[in-house]
GROMACS .gro file of C-alpha atoms in nm:
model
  399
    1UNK     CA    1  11.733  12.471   9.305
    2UNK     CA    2  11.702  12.539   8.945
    3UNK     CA    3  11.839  12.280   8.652
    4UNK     CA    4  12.223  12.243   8.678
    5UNK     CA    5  12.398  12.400   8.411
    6UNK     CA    6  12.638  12.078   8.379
    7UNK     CA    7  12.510  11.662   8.420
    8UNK     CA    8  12.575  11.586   8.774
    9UNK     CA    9  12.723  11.253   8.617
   10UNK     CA   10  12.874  11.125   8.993
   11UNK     CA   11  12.518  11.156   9.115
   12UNK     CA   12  12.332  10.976   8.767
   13UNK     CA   13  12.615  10.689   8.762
   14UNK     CA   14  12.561  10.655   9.170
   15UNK     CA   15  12.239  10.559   9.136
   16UNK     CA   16  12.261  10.431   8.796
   17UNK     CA   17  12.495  10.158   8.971
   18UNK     CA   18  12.221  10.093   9.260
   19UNK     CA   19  11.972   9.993   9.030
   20UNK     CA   20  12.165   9.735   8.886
   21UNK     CA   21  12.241   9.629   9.209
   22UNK     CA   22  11.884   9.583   9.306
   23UNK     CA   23  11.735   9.475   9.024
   24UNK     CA   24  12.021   9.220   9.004
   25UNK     CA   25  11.991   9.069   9.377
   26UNK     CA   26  11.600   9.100   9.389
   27UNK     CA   27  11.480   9.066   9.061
   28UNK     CA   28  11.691   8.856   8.808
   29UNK     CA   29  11.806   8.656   9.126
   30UNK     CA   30  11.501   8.497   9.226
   31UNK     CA   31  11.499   8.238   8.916
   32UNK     CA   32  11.816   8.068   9.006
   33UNK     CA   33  11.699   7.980   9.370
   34UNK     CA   34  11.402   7.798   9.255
   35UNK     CA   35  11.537   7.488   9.201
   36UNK     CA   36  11.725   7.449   9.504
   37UNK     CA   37  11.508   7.589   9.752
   38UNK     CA   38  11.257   7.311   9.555
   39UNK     CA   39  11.513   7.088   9.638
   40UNK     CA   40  11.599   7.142   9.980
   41UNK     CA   41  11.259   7.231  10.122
   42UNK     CA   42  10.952   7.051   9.887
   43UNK     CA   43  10.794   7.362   9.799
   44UNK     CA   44  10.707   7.365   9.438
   45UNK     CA   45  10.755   7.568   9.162
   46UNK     CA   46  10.418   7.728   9.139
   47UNK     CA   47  10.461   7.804   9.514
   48UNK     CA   48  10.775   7.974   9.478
   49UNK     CA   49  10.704   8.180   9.222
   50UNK     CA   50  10.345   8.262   9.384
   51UNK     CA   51  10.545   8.435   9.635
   52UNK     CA   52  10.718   8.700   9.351
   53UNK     CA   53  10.412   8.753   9.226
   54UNK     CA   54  10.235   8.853   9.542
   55UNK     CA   55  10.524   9.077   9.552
   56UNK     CA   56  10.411   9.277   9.270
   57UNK     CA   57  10.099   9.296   9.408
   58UNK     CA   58  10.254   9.432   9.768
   59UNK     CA   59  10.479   9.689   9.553
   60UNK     CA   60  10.144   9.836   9.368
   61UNK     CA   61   9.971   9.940   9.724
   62UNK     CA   62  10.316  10.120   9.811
   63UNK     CA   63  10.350  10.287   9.462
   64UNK     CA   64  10.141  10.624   9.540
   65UNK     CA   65  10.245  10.736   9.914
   66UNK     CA   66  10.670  10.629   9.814
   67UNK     CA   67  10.639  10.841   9.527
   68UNK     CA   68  10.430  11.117   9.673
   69UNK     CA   69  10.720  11.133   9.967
   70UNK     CA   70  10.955  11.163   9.713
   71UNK     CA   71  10.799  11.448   9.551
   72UNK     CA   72  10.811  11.587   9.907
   73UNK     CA   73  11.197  11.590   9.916
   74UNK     CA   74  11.253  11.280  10.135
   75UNK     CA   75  11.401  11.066   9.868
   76UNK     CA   76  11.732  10.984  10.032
   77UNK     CA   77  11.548  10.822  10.346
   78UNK     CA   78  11.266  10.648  10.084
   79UNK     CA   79  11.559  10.482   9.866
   80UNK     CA   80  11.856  10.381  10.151
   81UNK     CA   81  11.534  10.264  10.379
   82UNK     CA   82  11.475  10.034  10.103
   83UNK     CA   83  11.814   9.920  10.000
   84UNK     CA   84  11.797   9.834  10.390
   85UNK     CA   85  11.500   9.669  10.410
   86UNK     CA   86  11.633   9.478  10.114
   87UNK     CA   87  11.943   9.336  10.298
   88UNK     CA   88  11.748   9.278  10.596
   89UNK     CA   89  11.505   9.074  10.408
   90UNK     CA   90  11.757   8.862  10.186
   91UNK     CA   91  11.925   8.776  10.500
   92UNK     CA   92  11.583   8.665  10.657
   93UNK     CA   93  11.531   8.481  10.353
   94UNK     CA   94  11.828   8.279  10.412
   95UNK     CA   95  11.757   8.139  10.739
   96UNK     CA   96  11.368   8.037  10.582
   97UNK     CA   97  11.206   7.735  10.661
   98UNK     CA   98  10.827   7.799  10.669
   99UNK     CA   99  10.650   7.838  10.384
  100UNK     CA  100  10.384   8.158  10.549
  101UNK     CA  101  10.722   8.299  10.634
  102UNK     CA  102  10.855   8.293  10.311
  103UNK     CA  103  10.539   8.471  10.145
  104UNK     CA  104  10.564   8.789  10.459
  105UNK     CA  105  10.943   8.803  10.346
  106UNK     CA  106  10.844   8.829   9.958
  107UNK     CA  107  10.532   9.104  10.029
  108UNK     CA  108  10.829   9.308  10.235
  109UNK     CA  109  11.065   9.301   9.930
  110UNK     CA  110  10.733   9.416   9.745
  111UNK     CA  111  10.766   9.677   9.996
  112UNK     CA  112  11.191   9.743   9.962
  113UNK     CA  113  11.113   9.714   9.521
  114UNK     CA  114  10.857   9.982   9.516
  115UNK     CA  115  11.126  10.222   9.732
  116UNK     CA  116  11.454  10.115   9.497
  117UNK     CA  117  11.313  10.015   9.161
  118UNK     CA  118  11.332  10.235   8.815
  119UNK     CA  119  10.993  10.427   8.932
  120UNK     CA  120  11.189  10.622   9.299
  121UNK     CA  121  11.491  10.608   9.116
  122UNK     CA  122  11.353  10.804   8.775
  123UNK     CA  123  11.118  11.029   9.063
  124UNK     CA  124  11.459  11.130   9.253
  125UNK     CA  125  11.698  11.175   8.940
  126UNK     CA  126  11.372  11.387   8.786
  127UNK     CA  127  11.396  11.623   9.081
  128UNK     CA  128  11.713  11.674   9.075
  129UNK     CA  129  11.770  11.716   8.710
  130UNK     CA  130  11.510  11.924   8.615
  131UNK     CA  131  11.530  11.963   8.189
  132UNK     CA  132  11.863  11.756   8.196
  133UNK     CA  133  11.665  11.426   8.305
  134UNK     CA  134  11.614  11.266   7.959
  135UNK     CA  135  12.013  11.174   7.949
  136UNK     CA  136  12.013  11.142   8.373
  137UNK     CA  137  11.736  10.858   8.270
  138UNK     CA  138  11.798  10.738   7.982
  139UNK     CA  139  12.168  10.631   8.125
  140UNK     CA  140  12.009  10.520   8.410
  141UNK     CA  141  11.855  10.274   8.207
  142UNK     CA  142  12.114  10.166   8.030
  143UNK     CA  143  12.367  10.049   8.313
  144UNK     CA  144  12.045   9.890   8.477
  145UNK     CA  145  11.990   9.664   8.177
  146UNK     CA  146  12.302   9.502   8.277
  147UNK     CA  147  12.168   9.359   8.559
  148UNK     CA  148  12.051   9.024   8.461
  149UNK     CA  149  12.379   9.001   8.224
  150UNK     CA  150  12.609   9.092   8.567
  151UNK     CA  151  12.361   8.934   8.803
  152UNK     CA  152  12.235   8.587   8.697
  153UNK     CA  153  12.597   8.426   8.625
  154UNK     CA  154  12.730   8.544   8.933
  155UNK     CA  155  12.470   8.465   9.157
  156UNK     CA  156  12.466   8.089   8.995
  157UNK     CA  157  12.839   8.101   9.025
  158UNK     CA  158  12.836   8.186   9.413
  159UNK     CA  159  12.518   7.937   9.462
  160UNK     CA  160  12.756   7.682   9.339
  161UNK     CA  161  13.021   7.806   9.593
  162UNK     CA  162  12.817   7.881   9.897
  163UNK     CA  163  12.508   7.733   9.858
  164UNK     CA  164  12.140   7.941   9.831
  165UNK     CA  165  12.137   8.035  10.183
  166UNK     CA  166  12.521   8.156  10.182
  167UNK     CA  167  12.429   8.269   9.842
  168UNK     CA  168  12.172   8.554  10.008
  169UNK     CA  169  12.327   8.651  10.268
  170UNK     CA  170  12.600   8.772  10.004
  171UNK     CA  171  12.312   8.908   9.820
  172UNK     CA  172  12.196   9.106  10.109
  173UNK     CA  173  12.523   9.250  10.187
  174UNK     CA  174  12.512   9.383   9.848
  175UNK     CA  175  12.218   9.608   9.915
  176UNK     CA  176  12.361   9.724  10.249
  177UNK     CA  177  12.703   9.743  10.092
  178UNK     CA  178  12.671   9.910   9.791
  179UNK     CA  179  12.254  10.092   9.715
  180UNK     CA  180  12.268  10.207  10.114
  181UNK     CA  181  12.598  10.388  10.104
  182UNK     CA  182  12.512  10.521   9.715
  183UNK     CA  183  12.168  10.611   9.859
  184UNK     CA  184  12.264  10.803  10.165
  185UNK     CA  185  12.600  10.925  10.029
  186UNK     CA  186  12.418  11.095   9.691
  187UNK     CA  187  12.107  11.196   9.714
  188UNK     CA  188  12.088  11.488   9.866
  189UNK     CA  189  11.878  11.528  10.186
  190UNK     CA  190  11.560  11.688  10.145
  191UNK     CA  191  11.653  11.691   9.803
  192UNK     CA  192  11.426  12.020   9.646
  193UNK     CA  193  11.309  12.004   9.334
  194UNK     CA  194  11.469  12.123   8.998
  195UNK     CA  195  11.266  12.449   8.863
  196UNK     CA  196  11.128  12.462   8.486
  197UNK     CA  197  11.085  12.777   8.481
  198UNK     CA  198  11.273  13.133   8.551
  199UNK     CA  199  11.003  13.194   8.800
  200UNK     CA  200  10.996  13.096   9.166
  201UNK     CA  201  10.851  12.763   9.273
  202UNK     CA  202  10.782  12.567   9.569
  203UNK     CA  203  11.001  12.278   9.651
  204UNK     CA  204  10.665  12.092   9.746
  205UNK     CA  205  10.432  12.001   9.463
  206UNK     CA  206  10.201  12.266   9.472
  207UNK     CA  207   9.909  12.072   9.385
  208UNK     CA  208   9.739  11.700   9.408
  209UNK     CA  209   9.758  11.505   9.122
  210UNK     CA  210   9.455  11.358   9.176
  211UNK     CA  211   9.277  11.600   8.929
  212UNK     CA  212   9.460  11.364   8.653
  213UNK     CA  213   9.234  11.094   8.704
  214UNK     CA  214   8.907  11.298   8.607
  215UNK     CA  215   9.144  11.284   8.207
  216UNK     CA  216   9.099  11.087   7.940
  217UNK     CA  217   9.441  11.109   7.811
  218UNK     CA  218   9.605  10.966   8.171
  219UNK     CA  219   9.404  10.650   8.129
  220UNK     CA  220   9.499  10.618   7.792
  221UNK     CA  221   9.836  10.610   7.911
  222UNK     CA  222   9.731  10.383   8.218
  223UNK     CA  223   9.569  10.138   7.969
  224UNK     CA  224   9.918  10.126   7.698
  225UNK     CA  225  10.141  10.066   8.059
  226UNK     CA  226   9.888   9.744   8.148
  227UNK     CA  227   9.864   9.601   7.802
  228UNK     CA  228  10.233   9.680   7.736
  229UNK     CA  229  10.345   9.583   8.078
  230UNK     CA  230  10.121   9.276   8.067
  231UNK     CA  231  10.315   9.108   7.743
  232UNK     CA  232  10.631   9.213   7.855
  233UNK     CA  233  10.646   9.019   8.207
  234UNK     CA  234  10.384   8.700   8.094
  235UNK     CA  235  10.636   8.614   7.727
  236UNK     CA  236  10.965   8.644   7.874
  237UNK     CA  237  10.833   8.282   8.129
  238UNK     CA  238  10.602   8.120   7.845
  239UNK     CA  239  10.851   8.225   7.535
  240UNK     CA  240  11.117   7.913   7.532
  241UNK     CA  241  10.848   7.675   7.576
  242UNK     CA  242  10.636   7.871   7.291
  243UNK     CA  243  10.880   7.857   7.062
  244UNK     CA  244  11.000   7.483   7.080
  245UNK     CA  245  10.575   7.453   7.043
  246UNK     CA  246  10.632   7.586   6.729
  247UNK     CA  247  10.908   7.344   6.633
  248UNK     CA  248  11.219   7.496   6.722
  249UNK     CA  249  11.464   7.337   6.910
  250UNK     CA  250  11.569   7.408   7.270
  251UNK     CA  251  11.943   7.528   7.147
  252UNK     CA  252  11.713   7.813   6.928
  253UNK     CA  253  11.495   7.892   7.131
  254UNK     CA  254  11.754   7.991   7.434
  255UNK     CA  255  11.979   8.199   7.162
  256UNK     CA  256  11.629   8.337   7.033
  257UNK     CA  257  11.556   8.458   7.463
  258UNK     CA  258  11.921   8.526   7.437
  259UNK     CA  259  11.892   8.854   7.266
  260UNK     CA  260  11.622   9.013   7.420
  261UNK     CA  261  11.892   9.104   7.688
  262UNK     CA  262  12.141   9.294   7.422
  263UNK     CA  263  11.868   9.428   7.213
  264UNK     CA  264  11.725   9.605   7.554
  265UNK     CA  265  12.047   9.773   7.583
  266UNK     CA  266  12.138   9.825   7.227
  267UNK     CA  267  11.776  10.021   7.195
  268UNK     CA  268  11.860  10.261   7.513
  269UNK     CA  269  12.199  10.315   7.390
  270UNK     CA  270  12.051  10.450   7.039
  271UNK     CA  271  11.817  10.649   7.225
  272UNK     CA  272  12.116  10.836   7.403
  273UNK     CA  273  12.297  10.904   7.041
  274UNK     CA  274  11.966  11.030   6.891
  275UNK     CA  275  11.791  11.239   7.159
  276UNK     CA  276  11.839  11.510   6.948
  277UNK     CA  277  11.675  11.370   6.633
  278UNK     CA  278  11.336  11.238   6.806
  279UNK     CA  279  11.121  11.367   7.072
  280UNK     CA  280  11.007  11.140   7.335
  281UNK     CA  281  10.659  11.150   7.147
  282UNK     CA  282  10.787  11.029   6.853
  283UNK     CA  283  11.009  10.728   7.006
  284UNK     CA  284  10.705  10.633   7.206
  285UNK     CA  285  10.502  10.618   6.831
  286UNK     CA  286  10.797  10.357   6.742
  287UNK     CA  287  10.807  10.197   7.035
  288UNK     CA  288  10.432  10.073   7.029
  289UNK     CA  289  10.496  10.013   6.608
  290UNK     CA  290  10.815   9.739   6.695
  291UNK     CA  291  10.602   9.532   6.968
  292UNK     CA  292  10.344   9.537   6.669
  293UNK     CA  293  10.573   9.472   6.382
  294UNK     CA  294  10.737   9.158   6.643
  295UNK     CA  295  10.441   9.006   6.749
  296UNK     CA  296  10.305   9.052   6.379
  297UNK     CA  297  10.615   8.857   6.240
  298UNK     CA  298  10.645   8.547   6.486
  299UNK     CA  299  10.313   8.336   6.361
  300UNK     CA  300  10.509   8.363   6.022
  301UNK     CA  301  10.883   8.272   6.091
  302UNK     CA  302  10.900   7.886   6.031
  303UNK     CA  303  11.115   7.639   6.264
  304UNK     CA  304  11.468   7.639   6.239
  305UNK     CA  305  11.490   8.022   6.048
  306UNK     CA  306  11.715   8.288   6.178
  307UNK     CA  307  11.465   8.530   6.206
  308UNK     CA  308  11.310   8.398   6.508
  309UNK     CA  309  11.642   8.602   6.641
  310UNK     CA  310  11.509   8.893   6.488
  311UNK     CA  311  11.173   8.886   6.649
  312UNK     CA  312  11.404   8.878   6.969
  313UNK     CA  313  11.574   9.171   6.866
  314UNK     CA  314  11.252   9.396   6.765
  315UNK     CA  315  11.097   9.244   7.110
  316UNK     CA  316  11.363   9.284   7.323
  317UNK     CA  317  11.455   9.709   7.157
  318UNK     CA  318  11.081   9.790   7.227
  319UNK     CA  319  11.067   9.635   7.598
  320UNK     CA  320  11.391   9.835   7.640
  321UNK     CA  321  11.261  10.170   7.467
  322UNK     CA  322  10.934  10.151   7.660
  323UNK     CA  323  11.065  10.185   7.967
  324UNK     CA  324  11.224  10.521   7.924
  325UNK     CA  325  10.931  10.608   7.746
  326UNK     CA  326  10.707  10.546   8.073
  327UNK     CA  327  10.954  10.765   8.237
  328UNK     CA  328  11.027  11.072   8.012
  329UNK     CA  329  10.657  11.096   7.861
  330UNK     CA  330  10.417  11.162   8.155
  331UNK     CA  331  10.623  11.509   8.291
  332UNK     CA  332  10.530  11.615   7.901
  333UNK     CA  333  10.159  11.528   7.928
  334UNK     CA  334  10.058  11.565   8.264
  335UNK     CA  335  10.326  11.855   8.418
  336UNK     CA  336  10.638  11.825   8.577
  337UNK     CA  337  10.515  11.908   8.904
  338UNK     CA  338  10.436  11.537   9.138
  339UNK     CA  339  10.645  11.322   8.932
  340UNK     CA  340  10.668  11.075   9.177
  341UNK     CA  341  10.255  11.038   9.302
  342UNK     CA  342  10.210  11.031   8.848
  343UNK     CA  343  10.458  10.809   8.840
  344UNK     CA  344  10.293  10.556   9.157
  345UNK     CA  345   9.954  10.643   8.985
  346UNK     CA  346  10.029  10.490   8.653
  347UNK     CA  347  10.254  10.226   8.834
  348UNK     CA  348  10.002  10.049   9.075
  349UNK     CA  349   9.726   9.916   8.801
  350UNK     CA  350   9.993   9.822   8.593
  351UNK     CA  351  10.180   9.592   8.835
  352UNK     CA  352   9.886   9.424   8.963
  353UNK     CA  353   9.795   9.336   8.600
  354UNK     CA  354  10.194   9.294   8.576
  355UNK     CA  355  10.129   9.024   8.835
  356UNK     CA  356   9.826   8.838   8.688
  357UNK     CA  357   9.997   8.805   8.332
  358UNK     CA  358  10.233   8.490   8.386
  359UNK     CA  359   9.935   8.294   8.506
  360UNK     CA  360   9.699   8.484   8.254
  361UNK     CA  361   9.896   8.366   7.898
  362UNK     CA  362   9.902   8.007   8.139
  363UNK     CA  363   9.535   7.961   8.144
  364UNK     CA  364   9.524   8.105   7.801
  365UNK     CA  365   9.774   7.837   7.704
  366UNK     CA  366   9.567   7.545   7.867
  367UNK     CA  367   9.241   7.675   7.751
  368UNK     CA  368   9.303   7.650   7.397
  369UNK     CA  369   9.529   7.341   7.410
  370UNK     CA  370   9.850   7.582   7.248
  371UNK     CA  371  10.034   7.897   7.206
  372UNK     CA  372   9.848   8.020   6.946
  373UNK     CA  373   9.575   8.240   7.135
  374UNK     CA  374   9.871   8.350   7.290
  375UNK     CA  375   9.995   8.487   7.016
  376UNK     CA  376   9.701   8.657   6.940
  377UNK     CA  377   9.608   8.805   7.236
  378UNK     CA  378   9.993   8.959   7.206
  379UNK     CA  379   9.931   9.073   6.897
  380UNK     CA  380   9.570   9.226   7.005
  381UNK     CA  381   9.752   9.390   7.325
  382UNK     CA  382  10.015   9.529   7.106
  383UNK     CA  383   9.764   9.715   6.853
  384UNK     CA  384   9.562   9.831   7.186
  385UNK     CA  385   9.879  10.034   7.271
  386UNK     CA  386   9.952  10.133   6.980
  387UNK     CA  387   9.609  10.266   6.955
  388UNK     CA  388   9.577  10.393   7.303
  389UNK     CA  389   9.942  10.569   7.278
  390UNK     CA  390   9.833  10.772   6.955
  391UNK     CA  391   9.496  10.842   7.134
  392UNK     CA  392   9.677  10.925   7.439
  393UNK     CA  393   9.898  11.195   7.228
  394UNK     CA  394   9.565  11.373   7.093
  395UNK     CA  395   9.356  11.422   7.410
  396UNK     CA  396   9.701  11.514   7.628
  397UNK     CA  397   9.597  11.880   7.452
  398UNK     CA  398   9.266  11.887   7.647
  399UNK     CA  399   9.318  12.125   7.978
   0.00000   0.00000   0.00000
């Protein structure tokens, strides 16, 4: 089909509304059964969290063949497959009592994430929307951020009513309930890609992608997705305990992580009012400059100042613009054709380094007896994508 001359908005807030759905009841979730699954069953915290990150790990080897059968029009069956293997899951989950179990349950969500994620989601709304996808994403985005703010008070709230094992079977039903129907119901079947030009093209992708990783400029973009993905999953776990390190108090430092939330959203929503005043180019330039600019200012805010928030804020607005960076930029480098198999490309080193970072900036931490090579290696990552970005930009010319 060719662009649609009008947003299909029921389609973009359909699966806008499954994302936060699944990123709620998989993602944000997770943290608030910790404690009593700890509780209840001995496992430790280092165990349980093991398990997510093995996840990550599980969702990298399924990146390339779920986005390359997206680009072959089978999106509907990729994303509702997942929202069911997601309920299926959760609902195994909640019956767990061996600990082998429990890590085969968490490499199958790795499994159901890499099918109902932002990456199949941006892949599916890209083919459909052709030239209108900036918005399509860049909303997308935006109700997805909500997740953790919807998610993580009302999963504590029904953990409090029903328990964690009640608590995930609700879960579950949630992803069979809601991102199944939305799934099935709205993407179209066999969905055929949006054309980008007045000429005739194939609804397959008429070539491999593979011919991308003989270019410079894609592993430039590879290498700003590690380092940048890399800070932004290992500070969000070390950053309370970093800053009461450097002598704020516990009250601060959960207003400081506070924000990050709000300034996520607040940075998408600006990018929605201004996608006429910047190209994507140019709010990926800022994007690298405000993880610099944070990560530059933290070393020097002393304890107890207010502008610990505004680290936050910068932090939290470049994690947010980043992502719809990731997803707008590569069609402009790299061709519109095999969004999805670019897309898995780029997303499988960068989630297993996404996995390794928590326990990375750990080590880091216990090595040098502190936070502050931390710091620096943030600040070091953040310059390498800055770097790599504006290299990226000059050798995306090259044929």
């Amino acid at each position: 089909m060719s662009s649609p001359d009008r947003m299909p908005w029921g389609f973009v807030l359909a699966l806008s509304t499954a994302q936060l759905v699944s990123y709620g009841t998989i993602f944000y979730a997770f943290a608030l059964f910790i404690e009593p699954m700890g509780h209840e069953l001995g496992w430790s915290k280092s165990a349980l969290t093991a398990a997510y990150s093995i996840s990550l790990v599980a969702s990298a080897f399924f990146a390339i063949p779920v986005g390359r059968l997206i680009d072959l029009g089978h999106g509907r069956i990729i994303m509702t497959g997942g929202s069911i293997l997601a309920a299926l899951l959760l609902a195994l989950w909640s019956k767990i009592e061996s600990y082998p179990l429990f890590i085969l349950i968490w490499i199958g969500l790795g499994a159901a994430m890499s099918a109902v994620f932002y990456d199949p989601g941006f892949a599916v709304v890209a083919r459909r929307l052709g030239f209108l996808a900036r918005r399509g994403l860049t909303v997308m985005t935006l109700i997805g951020g909500f997740a953790s703010t919807v998610f993580v008070p009302l999963t504590h709230l029904l953990i409090e009513v029903h328990g964690w094992r009640g608590t995930l079977l609700v879960l579950g039903a949630f992803n069979l309930a809601i991102c199944a129907v939305l799934h099935a119901v709205y993407i179209p079947p066999a969905e055929k890609s949006a054309r980008h030009s007045g000429s005739s093209h194939a609804a397959r992708p008429v070539s491999s992608p593979r011919h991308l990783l003989r270019r410079a400029s894609f592993w430039c973009f590879v290498a700003t997705s590690i380092a940048q993905g890399m800070i932004f999953t290992g500070i969000p776990l070390h950053l309370i305990p970093l800053l009461i390190e450097r002598g704020f108090t516990l009250d601060a430092a959960v207003v400081a992580f506070s924000v990050i939330g709000p300034a996520q959203v607040i940075a998408r929503l600006v990018m929605v009012l201004s996608e006429r005043l910047f190209s994507i180019k140019a709010l990926g330039v800022i994007t690298m400059a405000l993880s610099v600019l944070a990560f530059a200012l933290l070393p020097f805010i002393p304890p107890g100042s207010w502008l610990v928030v505004v680290f936050a804020g910068i932090f939290g607005a470049s994690n947010g613009m980043m992502t719809i960076v990731k997803a707008l930029l590569p069609p402009e480098l790299f061709g519109r054709e095999n969004y999805g198999a670019i897309q898995g490309m780029i997303a499988t080193p960068v989630r297993l380094a996404m996995a390794t970072a928590p326990f990375a900036f750990g080590a880091l931490w216990s090595w040098w007896g502190g936070y502050g090579a931390v710091l620096a290696a943030c600040l070091v990552l953040a310059l390498c994508f800055l770097g790599t970005f504006v290299l990226n930009l000059t050798l995306a010319r090259e044929p």
